[in-house]
Tab-separated table of N, CA and C in Angstrom:
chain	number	residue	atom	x	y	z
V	1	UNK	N	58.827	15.597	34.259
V	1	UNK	CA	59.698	15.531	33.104
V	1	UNK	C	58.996	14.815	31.939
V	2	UNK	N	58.511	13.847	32.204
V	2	UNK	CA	57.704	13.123	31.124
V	2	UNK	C	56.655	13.768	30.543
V	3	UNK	N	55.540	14.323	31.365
V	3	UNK	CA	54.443	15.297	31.307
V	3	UNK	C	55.073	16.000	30.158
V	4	UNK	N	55.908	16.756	30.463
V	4	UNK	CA	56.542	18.246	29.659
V	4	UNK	C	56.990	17.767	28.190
V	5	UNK	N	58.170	16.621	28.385
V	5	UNK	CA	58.092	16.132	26.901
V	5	UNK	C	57.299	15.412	26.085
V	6	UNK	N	56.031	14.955	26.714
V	6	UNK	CA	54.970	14.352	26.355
V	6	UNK	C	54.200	15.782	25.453
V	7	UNK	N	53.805	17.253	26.140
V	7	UNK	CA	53.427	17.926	25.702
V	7	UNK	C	54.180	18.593	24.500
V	8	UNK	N	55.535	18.524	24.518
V	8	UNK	CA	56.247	19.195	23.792
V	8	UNK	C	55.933	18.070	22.374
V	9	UNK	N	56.426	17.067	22.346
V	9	UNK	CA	55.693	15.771	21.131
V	9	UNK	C	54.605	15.872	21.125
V	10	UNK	N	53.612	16.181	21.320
V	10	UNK	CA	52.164	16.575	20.939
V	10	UNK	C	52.402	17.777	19.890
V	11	UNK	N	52.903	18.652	20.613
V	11	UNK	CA	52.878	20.032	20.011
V	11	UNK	C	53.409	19.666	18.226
V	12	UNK	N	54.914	19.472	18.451
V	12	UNK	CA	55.406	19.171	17.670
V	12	UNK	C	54.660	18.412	16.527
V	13	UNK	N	53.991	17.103	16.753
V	13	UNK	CA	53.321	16.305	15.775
V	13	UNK	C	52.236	17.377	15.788
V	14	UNK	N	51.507	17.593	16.112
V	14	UNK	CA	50.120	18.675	15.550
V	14	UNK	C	50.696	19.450	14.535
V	15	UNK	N	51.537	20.065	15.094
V	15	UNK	CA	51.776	21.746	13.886
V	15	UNK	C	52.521	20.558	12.911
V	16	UNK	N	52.993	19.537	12.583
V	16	UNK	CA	53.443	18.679	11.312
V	16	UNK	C	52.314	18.030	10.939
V	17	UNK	N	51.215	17.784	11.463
V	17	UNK	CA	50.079	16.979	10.964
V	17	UNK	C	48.795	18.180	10.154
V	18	UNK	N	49.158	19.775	10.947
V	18	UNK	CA	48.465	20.577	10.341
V	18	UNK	C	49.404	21.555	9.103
V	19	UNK	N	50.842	20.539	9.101
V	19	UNK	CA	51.467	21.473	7.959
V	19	UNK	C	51.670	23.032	8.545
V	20	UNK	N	51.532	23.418	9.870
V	20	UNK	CA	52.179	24.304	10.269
V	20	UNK	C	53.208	24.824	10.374
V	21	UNK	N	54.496	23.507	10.364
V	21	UNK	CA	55.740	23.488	10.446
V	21	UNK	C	55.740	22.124	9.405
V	22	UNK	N	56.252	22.534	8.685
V	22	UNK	CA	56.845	21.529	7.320
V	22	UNK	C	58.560	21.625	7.420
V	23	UNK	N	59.405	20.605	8.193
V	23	UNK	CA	60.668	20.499	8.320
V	23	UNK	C	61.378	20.562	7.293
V	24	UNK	N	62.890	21.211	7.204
V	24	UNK	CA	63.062	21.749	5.624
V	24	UNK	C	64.107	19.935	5.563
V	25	UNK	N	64.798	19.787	4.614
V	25	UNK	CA	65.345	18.629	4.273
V	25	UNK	C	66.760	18.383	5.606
V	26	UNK	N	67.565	19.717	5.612
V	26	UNK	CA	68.603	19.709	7.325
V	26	UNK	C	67.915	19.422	8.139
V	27	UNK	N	66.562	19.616	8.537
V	27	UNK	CA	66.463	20.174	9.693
V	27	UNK	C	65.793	18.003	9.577
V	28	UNK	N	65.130	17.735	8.496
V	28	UNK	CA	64.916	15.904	8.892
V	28	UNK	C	66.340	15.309	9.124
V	29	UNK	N	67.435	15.830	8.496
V	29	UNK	CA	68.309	15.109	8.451
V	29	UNK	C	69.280	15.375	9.918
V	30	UNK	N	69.118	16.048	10.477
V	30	UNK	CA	69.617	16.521	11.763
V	30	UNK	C	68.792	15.288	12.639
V	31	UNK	N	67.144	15.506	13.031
V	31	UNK	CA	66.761	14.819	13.764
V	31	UNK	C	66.464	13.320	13.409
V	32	UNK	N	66.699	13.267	12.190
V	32	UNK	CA	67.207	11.348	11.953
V	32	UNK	C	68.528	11.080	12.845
V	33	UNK	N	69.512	11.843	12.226
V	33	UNK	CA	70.621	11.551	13.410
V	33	UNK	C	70.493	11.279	14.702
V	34	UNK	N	69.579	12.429	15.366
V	34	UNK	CA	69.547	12.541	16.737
V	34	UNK	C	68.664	11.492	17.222
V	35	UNK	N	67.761	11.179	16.439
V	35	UNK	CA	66.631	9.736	16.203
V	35	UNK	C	67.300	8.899	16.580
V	36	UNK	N	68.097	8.189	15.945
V	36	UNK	CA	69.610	7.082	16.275
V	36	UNK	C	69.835	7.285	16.644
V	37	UNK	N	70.916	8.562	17.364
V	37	UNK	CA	71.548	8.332	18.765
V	37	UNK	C	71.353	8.257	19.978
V	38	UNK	N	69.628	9.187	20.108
V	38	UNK	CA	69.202	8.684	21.139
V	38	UNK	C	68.663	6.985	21.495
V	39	UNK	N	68.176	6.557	20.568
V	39	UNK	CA	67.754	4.666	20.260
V	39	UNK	C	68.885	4.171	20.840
V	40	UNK	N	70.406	4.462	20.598
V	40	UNK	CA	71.425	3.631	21.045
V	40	UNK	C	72.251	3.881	21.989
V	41	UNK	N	71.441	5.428	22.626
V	41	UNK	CA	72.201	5.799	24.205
V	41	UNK	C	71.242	5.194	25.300
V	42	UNK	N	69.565	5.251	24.852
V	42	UNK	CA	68.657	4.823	25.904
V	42	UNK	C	68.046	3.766	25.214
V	43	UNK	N	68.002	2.485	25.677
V	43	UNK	CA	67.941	1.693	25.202
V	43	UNK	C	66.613	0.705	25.951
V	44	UNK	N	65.978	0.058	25.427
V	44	UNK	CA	64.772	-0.085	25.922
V	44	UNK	C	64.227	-0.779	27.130
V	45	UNK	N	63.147	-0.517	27.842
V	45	UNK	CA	63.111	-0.520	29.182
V	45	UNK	C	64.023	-1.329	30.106
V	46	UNK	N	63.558	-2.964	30.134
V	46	UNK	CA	64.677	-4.029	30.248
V	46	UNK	C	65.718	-4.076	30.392
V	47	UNK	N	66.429	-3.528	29.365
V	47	UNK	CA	67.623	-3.392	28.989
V	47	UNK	C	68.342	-2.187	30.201
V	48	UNK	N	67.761	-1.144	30.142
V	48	UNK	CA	68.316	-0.040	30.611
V	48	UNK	C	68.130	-0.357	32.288
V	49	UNK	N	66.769	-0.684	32.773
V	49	UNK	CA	66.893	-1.402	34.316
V	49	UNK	C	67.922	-2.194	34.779
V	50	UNK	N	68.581	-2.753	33.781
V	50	UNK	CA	69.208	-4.055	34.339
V	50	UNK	C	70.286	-3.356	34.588
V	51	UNK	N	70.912	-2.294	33.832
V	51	UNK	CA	72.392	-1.566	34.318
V	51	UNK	C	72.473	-1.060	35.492
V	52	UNK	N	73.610	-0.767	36.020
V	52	UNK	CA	73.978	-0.160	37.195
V	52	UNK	C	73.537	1.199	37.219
V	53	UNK	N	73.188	2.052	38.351
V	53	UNK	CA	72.929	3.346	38.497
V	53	UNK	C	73.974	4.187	37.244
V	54	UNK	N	75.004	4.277	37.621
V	54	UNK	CA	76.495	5.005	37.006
V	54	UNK	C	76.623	4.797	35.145
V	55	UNK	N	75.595	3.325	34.734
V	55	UNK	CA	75.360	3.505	33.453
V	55	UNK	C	74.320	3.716	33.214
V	56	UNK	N	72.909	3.673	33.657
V	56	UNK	CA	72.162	4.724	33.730
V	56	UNK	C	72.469	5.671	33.885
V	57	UNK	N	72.829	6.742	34.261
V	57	UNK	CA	73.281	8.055	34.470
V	57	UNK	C	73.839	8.532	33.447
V	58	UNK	N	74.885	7.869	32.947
V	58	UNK	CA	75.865	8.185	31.297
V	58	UNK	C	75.010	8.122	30.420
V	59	UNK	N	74.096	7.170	30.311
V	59	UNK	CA	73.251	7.008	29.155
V	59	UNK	C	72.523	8.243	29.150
V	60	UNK	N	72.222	8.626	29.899
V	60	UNK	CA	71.369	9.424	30.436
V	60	UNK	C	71.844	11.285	29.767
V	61	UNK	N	73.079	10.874	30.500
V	61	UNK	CA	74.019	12.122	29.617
V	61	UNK	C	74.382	12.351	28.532
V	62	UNK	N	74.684	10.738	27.850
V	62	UNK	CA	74.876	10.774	26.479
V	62	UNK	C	73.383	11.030	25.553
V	63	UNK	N	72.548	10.881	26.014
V	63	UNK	CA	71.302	11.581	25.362
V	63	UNK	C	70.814	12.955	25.038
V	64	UNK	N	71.665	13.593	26.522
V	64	UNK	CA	71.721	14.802	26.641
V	64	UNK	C	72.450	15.333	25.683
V	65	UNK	N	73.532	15.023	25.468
V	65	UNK	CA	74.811	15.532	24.241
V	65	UNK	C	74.162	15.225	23.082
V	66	UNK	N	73.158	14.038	22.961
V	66	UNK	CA	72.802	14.210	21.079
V	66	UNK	C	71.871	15.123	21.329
V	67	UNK	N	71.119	15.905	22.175
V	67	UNK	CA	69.979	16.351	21.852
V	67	UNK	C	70.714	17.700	21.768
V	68	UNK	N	71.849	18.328	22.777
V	68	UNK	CA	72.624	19.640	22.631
V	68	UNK	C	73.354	19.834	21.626
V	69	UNK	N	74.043	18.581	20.862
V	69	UNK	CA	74.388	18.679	19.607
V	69	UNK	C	73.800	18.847	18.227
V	70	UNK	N	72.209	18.536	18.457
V	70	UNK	CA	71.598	18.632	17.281
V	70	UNK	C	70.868	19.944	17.393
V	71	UNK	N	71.083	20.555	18.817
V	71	UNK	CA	70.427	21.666	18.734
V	71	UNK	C	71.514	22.571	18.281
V	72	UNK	N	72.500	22.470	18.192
V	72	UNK	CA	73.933	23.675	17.632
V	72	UNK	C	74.044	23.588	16.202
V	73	UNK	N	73.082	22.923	15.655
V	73	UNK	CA	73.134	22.268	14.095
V	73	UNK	C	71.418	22.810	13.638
V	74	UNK	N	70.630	23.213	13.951
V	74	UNK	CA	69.702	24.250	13.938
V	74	UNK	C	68.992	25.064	14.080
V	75	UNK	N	67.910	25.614	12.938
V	75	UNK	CA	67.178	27.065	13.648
V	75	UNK	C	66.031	26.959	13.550
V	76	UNK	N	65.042	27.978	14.131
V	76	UNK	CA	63.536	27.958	14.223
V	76	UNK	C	63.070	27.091	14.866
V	77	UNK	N	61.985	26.245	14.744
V	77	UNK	CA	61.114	25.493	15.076
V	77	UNK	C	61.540	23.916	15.718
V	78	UNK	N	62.784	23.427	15.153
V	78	UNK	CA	63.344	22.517	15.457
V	78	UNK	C	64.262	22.637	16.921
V	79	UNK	N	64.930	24.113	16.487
V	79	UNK	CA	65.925	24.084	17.540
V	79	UNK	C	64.403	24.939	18.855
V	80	UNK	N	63.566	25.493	18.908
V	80	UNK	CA	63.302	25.517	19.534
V	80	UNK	C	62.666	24.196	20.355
V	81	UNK	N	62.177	23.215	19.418
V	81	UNK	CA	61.462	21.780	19.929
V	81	UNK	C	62.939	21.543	20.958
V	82	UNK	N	63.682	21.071	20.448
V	82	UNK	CA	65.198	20.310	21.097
V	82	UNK	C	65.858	21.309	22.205
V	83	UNK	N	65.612	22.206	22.330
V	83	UNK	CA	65.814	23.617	23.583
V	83	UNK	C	64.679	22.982	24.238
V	84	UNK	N	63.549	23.282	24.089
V	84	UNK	CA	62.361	22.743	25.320
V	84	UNK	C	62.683	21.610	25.909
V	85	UNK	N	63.010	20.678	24.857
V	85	UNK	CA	63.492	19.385	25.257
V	85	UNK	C	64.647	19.053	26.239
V	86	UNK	N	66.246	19.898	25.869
V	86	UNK	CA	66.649	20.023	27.231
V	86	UNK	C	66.288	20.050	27.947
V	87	UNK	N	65.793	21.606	27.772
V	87	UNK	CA	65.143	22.095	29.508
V	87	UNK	C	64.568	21.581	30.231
V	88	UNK	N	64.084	20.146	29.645
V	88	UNK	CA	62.483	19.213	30.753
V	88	UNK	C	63.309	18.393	31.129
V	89	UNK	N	64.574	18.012	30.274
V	89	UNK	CA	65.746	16.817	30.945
V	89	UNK	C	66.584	17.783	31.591
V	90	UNK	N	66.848	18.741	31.901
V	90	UNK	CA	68.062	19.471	32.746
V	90	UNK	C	68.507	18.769	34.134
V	91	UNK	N	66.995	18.757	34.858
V	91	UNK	CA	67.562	17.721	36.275
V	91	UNK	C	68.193	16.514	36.308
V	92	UNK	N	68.591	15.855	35.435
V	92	UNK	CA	69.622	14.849	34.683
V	92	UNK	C	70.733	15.657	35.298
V	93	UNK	N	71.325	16.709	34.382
V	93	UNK	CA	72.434	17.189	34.849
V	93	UNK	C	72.849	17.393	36.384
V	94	UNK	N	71.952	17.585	37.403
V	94	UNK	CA	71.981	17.788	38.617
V	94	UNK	C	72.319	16.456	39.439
V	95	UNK	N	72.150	15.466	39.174
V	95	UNK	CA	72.007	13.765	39.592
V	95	UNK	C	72.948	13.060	39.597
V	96	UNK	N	73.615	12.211	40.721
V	96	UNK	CA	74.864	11.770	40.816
V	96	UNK	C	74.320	10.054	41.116
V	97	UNK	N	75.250	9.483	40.673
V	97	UNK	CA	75.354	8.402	40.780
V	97	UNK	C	76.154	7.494	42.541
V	98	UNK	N	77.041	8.777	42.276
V	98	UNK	CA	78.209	8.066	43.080
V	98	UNK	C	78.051	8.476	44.604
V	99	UNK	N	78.236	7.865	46.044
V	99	UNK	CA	78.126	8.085	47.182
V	99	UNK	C	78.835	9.182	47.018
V	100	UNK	N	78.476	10.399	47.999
V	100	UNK	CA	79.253	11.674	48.182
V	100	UNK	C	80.407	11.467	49.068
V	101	UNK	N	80.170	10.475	50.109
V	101	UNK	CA	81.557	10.150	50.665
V	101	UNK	C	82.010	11.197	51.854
V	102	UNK	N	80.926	12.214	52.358
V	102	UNK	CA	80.815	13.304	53.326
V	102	UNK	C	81.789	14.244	52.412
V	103	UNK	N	81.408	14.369	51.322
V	103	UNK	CA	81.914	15.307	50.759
V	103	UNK	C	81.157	16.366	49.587
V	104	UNK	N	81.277	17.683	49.348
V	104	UNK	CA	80.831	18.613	48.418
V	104	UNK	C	80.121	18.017	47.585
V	105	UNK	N	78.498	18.164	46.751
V	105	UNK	CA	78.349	17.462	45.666
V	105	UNK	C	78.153	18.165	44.543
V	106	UNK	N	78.183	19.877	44.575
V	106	UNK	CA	78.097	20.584	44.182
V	106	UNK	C	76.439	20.790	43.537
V	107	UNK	N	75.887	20.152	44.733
V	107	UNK	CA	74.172	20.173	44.339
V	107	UNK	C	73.482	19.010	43.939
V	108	UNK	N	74.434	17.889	43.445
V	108	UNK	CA	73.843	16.598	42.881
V	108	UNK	C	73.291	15.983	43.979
V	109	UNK	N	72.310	15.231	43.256
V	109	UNK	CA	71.565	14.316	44.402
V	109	UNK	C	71.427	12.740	43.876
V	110	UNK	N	70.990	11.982	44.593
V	110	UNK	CA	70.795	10.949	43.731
V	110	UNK	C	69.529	10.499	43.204
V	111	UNK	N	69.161	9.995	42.284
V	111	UNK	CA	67.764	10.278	41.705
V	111	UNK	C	67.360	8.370	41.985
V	112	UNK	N	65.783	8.574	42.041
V	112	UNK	CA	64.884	7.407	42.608
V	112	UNK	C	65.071	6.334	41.303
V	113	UNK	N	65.053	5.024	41.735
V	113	UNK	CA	64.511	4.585	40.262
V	113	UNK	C	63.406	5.129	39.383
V	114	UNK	N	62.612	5.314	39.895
V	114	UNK	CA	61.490	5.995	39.257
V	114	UNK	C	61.889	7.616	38.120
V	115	UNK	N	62.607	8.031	39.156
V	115	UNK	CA	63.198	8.966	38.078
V	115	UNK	C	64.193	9.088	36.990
V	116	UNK	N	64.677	8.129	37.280
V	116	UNK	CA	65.519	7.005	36.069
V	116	UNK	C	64.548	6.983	34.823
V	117	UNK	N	63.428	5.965	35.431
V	117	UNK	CA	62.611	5.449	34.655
V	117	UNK	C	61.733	6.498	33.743
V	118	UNK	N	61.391	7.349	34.684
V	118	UNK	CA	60.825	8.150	33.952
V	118	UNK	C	61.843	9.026	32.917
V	119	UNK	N	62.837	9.595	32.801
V	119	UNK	CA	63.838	9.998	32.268
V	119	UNK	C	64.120	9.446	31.362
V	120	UNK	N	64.356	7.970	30.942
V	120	UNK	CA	64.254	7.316	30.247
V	120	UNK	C	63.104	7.453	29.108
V	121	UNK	N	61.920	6.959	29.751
V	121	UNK	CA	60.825	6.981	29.171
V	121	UNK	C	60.914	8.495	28.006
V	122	UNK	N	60.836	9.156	28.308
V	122	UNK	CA	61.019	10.922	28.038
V	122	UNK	C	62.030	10.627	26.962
V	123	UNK	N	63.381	10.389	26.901
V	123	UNK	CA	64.140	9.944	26.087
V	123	UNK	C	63.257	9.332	24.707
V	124	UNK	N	63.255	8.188	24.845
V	124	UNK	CA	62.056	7.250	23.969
V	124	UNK	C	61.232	7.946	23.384
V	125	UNK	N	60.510	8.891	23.943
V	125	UNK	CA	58.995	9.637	23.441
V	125	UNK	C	59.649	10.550	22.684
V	126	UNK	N	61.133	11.426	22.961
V	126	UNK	CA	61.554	12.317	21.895
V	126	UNK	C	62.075	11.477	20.730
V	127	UNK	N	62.837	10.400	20.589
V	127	UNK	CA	63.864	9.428	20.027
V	127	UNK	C	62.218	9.369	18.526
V	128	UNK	N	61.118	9.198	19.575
V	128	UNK	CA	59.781	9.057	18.727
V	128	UNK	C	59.311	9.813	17.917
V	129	UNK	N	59.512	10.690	18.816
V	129	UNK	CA	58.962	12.537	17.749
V	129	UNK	C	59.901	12.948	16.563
V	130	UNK	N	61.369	12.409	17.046
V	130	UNK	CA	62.319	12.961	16.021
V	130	UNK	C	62.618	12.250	14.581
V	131	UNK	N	61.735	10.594	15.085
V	131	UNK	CA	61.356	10.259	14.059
V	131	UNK	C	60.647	10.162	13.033
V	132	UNK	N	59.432	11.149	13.553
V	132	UNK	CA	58.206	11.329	13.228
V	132	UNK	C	58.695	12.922	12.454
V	133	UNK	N	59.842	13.799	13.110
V	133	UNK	CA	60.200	15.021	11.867
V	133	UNK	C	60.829	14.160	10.727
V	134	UNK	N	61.361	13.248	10.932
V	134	UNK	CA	62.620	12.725	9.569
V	134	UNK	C	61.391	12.277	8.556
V	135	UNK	N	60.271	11.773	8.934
V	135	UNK	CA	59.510	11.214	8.167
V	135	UNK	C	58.400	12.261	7.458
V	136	UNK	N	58.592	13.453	7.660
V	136	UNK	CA	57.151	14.145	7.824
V	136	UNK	C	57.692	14.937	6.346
């Protein structure tokens, strides 16, 4: 997951550093938003370890919702960056917090710290890139 959005923020900053993709004035002002909301859903390393699994997990989701919301708010190049970007966080959606209790989980599993962490991390590195469109 990290790998993938690591490559996808590469991509992204290159084609803005070679003026390949020059972000139109919506499309900075979309990912400033999404800039902030991800900063204040995933919150920095420390901080986010110290919570319980179940708010890790929300945070986790609520990152997910600014990044699906800012993708319903544009086109081209942006909304394709923030589509890739789901897609490398999707196994988020699959991940439960809560004991199953010998019951149905409808596929969720529970995820390692490590995959927390890394999930997180990934968060941060886009929260980075999207700051790097608002500015470009």
């Amino acid at each position: 997951m990290r790998r993938v959005i690591e490559e996808l923020a590469e991509e992204a900053e290159q084609q803005i550093r070679a003026q390949a993709w020059v972000p139109a004035v919506a499309d900075r002002d979309v990912a400033a938003k999404a800039a902030a909301d991800l900063k204040a859903a995933v919150g920095a390393s420390p901080t986010q370890e110290a919570l319980s699994a179940v708010d890790r997990l929300a945070h986790l989701r609520e990152a997910l919702a600014v990044l699906a919301i800012a993708l319903a708010h544009v086109h081209g190049r942006l909304a394709w960056f923030l589509g890739a970007a789901v897609t490398a966080l999707a196994p988020v959606l699959h991940w439960r917090a809560l004991p199953a209790e010998d019951g149905p989980t409808f596929g969720a599993v529970p995820p390692t710290s490590q995959q927390y962490t890394e999930a997180e991390d990934a968060i941060r590195r886009l929260q980075s890139t999207l700051a790097t469109i608002t500015d470009a």
